[in-house]
Each structure stands twice: as C-alpha cells, then as structure tokens.
mmCIF file of C-alpha atoms in Angstrom:
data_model
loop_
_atom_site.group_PDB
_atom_site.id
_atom_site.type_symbol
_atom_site.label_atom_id
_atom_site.label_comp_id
_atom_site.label_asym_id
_atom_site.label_seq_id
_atom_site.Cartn_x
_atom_site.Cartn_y
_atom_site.Cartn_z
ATOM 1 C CA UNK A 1 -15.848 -0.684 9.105
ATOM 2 C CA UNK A 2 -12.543 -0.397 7.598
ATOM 3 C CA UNK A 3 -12.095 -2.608 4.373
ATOM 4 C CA UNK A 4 -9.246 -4.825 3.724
ATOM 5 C CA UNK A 5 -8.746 -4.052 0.216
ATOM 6 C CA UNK A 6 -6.145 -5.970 -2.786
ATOM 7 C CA UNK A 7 -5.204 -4.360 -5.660
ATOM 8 C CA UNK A 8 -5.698 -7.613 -8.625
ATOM 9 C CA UNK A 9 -3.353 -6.281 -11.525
ATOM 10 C CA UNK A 10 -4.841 -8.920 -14.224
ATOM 11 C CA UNK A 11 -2.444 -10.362 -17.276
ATOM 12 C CA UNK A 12 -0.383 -6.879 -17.895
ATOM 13 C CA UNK A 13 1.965 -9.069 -19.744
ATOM 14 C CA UNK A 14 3.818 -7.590 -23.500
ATOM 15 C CA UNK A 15 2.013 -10.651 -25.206
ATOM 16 C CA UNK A 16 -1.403 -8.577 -24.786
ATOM 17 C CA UNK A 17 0.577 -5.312 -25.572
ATOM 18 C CA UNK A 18 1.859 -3.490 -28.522
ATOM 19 C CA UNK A 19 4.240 -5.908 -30.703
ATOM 20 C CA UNK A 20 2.549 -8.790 -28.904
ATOM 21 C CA UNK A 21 1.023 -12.150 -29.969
ATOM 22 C CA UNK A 22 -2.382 -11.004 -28.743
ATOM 23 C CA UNK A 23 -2.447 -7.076 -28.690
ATOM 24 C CA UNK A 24 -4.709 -4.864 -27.264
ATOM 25 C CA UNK A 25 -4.059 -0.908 -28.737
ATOM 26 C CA UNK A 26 -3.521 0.933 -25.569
ATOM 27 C CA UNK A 27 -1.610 -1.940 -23.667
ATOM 28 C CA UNK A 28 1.970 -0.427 -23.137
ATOM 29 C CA UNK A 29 -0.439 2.589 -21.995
ATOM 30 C CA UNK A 30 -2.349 0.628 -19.491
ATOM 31 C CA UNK A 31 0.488 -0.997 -18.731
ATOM 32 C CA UNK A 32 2.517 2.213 -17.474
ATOM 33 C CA UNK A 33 -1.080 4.118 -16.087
ATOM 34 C CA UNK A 34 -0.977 0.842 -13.931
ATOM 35 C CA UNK A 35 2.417 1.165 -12.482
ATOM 36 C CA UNK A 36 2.104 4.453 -11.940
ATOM 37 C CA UNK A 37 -0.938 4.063 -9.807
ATOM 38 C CA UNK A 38 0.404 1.402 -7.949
ATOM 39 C CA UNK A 39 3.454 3.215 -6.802
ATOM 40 C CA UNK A 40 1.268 6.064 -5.841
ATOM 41 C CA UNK A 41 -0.626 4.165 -3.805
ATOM 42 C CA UNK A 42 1.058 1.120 -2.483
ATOM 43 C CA UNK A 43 -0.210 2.226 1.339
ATOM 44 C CA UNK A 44 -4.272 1.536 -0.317
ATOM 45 C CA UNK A 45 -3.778 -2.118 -0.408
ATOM 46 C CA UNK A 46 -3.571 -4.771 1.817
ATOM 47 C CA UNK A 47 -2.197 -6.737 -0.876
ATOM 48 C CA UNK A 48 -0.939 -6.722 -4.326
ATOM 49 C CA UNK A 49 -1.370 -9.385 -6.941
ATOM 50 C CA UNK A 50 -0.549 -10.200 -10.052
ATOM 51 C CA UNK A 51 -2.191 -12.574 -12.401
ATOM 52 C CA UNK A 52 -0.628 -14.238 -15.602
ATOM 53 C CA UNK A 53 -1.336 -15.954 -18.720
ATOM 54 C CA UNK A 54 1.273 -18.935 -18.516
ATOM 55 C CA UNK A 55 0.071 -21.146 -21.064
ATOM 56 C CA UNK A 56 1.762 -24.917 -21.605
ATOM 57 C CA UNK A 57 -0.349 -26.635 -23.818
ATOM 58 C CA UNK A 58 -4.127 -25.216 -23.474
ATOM 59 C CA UNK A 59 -5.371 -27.274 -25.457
ATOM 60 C CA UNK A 60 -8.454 -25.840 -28.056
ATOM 61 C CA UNK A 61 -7.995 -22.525 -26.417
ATOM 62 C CA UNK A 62 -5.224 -22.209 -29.049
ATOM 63 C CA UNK A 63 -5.912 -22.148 -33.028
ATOM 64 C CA UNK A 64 -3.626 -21.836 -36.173
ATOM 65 C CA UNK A 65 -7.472 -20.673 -37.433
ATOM 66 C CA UNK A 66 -8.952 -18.804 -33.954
ATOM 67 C CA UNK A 67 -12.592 -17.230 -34.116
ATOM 68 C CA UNK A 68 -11.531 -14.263 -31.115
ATOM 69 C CA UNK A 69 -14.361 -15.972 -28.995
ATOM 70 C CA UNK A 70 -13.109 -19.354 -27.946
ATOM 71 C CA UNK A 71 -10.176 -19.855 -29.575
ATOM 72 C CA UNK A 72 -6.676 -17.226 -30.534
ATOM 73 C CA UNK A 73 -3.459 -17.738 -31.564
ATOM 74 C CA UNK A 74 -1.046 -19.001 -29.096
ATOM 75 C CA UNK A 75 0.181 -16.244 -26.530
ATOM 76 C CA UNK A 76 0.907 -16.083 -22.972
ATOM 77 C CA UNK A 77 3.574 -19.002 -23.769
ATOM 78 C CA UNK A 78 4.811 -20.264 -20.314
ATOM 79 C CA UNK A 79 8.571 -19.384 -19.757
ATOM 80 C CA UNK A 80 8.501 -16.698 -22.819
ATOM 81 C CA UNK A 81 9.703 -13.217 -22.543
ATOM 82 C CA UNK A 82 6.187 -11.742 -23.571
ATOM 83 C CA UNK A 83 4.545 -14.314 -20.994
ATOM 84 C CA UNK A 84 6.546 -12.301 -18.022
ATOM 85 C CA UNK A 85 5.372 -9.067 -16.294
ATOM 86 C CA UNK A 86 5.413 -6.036 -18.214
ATOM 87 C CA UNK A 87 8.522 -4.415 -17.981
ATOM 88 C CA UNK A 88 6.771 -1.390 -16.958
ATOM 89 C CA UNK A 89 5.770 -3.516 -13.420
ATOM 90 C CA UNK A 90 9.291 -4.559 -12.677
ATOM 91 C CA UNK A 91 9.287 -1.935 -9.430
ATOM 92 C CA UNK A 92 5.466 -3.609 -8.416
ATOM 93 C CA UNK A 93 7.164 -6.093 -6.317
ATOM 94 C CA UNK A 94 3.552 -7.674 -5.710
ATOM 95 C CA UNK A 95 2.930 -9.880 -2.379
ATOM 96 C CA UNK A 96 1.466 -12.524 -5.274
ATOM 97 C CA UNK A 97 1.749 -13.991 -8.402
ATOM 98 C CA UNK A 98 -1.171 -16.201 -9.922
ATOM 99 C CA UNK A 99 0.013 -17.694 -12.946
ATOM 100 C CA UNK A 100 -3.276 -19.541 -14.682
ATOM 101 C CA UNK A 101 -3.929 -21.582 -17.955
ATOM 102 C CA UNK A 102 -0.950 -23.860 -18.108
ATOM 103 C CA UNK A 103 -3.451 -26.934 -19.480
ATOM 104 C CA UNK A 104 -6.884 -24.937 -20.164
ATOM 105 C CA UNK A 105 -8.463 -21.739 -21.305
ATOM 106 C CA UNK A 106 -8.266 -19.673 -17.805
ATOM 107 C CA UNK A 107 -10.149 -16.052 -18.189
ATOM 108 C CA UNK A 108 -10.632 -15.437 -14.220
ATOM 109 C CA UNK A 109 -7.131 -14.845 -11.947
ATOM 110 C CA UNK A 110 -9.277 -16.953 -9.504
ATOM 111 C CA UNK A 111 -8.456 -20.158 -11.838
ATOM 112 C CA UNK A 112 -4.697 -19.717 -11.257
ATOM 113 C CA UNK A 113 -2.447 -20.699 -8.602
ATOM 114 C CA UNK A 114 0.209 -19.305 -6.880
ATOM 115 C CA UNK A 115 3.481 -21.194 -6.612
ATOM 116 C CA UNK A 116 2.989 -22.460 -3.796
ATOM 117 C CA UNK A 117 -0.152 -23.870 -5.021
ATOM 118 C CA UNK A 118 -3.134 -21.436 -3.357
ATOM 119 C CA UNK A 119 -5.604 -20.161 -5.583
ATOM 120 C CA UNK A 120 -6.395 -16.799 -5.724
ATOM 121 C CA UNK A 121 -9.617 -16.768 -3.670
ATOM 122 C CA UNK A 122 -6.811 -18.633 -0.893
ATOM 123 C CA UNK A 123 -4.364 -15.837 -1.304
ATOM 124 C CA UNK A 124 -7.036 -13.354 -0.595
ATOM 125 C CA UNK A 125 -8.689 -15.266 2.371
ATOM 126 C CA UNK A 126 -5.474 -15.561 4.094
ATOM 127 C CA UNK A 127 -4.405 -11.390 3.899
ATOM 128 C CA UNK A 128 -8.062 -11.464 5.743
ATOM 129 C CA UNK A 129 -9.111 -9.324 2.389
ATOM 130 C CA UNK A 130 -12.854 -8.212 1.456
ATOM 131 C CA UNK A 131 -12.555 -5.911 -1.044
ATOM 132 C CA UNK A 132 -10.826 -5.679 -4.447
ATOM 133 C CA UNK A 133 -9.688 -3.276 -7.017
ATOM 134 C CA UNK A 134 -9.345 -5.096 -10.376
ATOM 135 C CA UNK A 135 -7.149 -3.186 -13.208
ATOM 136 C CA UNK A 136 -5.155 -4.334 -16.053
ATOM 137 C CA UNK A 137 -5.870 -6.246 -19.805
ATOM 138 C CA UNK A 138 -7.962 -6.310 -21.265
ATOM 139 C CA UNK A 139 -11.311 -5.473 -19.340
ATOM 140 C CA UNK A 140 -13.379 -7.209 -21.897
ATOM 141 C CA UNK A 141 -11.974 -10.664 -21.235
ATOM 142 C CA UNK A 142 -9.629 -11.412 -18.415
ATOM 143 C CA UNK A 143 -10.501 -8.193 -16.175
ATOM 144 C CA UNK A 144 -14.451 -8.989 -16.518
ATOM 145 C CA UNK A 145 -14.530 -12.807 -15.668
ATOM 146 C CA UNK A 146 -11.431 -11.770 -12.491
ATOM 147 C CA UNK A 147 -14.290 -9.327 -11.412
ATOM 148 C CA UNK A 148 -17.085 -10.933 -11.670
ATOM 149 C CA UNK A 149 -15.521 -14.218 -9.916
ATOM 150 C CA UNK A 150 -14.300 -11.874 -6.960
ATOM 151 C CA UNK A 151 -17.977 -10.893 -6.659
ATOM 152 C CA UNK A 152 -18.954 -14.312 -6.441
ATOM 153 C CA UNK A 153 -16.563 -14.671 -3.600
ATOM 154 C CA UNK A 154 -18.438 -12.334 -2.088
ATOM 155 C CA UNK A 155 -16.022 -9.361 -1.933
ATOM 156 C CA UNK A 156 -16.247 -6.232 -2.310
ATOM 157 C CA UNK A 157 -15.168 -5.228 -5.866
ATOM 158 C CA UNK A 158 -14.798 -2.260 -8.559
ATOM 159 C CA UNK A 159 -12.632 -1.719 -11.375
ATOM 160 C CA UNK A 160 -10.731 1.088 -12.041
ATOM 161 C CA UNK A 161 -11.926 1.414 -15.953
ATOM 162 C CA UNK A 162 -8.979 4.007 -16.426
ATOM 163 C CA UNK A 163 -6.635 1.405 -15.375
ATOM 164 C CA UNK A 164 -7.772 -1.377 -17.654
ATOM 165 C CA UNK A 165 -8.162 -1.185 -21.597
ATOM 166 C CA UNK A 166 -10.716 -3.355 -23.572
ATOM 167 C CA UNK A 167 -9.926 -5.399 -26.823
ATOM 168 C CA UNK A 168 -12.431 -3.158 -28.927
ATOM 169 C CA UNK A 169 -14.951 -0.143 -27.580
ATOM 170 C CA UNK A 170 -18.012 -2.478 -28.259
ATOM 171 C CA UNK A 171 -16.879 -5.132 -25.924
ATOM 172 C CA UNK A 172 -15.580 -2.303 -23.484
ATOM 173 C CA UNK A 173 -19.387 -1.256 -23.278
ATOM 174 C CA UNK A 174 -20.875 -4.552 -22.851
ATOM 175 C CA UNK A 175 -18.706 -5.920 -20.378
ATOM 176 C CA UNK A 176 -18.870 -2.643 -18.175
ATOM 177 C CA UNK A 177 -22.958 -3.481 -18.509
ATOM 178 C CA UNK A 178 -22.232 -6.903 -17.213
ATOM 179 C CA UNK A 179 -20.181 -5.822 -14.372
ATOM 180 C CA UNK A 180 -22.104 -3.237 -13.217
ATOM 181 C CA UNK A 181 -25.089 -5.906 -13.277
ATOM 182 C CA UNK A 182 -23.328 -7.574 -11.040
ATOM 183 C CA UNK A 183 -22.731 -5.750 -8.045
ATOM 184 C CA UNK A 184 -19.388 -4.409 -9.614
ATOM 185 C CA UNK A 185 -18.616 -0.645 -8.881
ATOM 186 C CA UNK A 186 -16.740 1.132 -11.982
ATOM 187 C CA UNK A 187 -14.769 4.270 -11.050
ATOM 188 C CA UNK A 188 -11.864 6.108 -12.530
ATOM 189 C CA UNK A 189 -8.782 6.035 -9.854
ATOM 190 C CA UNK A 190 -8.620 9.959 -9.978
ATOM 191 C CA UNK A 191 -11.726 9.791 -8.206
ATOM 192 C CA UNK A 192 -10.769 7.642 -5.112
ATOM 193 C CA UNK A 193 -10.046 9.295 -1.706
#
C-alpha cells in the first residue's frame, strides 16, 4: 500500500540559528541541507508543512534567569524578523504553516494551529496523510516531542537525523534513544529511494 507521506519542517526559524536569540551551532546548516532536500524532492510529499515558534506572551516558558530545561530567554517573538521562516526556505512555498506557543510553552508542531485555526493532526487528516518525515531544529527539543506526537497519532513516522541538528551531542543521543523507543524510524535522506 502506497503511503501518503508529509514532509513536517519543525521551527527552522534564524532565532534558533547562528546570531539568534536561541542558537543551535549548525542551524544556518540545517537550515540550507533542509531546503535543499525539499526542492529535490517536492514530488515525495503529499504535503509540506511548516511549524513555528510564534511566541506572544508564554508565560514561565520565558526567563531573564532560564535553566535550558523549562525555561530560556525569550525567542521565537511573534511578528519578529528571527520569528519568520529561514530565509533559506523562502522558495519552500509549504501547503501549511503551524505557528504554536503564542500563550504557552509549545514543543510539539501538533500544539499549533494553522491560520485558519486546524491543528496540525487536522491539517494532516484532511491531505488523507499516514506517514511523516520530521526534519528541522533542533531534534533534541522541538523535532523529538513533533515526532513522537505524530506517532501517537498513529502515523507512520521517521526523522531524517541529517536534516535536523540537536542543541548539544548528549541530548542528540538521548533523544534519538527515545524516538527510536517509540516506533520512530531514524534514517539519513541519502538513503531514501
């Protein structure tokens, strides 16, 4: 049975890049290694979607003092330059944008909306998808909990770990061990048919 697959590109946004308020080393990498993949292979996907920090007032998810666990400094500022796509995506032309974490802490694309108010797991059950390919930044935080919620929406999911980038090499590791846990499939695009 042929799959009807989305590509989720999670949060590649310049405030978790390079001269960002939140950076991940190797984001303007990602960022472009995305793109690129996506262009190559539009004619994969069912769908494309994007997800986005687009934080309004989050409440304790921003600190002047943040711990890196629960709470950072303020990034992902709704209607800010760094908030926006990526420059590097501006050809992506995705079918949807999920913006998430205007009033909370969001982690998982399938806590934001689109704007005309689905959620993700809506989007997706409208295209008639059942599988997913999750890239983007960073696969320790955002990536992870998008994955592991598509999994518990019972599609079919992987991520393409040389399209994502995590904040440090220890929580790379542990949250590819909790994905693959999970039911989630990790493969490097190059190796896709």
């Amino acid at each position: 049975m042929s799959q009807h697959r989305a590509l989720i590109v999670v949060d590649v946004q310049p405030t978790f890049c390079e001269g960002g308020a939140l950076p991940v080393a190797g984001g303007d990498r990602t960022a472009q290694a995305v793109a690129d993949y996506a262009a190559a292979h539009r004619d994969r996907y069912a769908l494309v979607v994007t997800t986005q920090d687009w934080h309004v007032d989050p409440g304790e998810h921003f600190s002047s003092d943040p711990d890196f666990v629960d709470t950072w400094p303020a990034h992902g500022v709704a209607g800010t330059a760094e908030a926006e796509l990526h420059p590097a995506l501006a050809a992506l032309n995705p079918d949807a944008q999920v913006r998430k974490g205007e009033f909370a802490a969001a982690y998982s694309g399938f806590e934001g909306v689109a704007p005309d108010g689905r959620s993700l797991a809506a989007v997706l059950v409208d295209a008639d998808i059942d599988a997913v390919d999750v890239v983007g930044i960073a696969e320790s935080h955002c990536v992870k909990a998008t994955a592991l919620d598509a999994v518990a929406e019972g599609l079919t999911t992987r991520v393409l770990t040389d399209l994502t980038v995590p904040v440090t090499p220890e929580a790379g590791a542990a949250a590819r061990l909790e994905l693959a846990a999970a039911g989630v499939e990790l493969l490097d695009s190059s190796t896709l048919a």
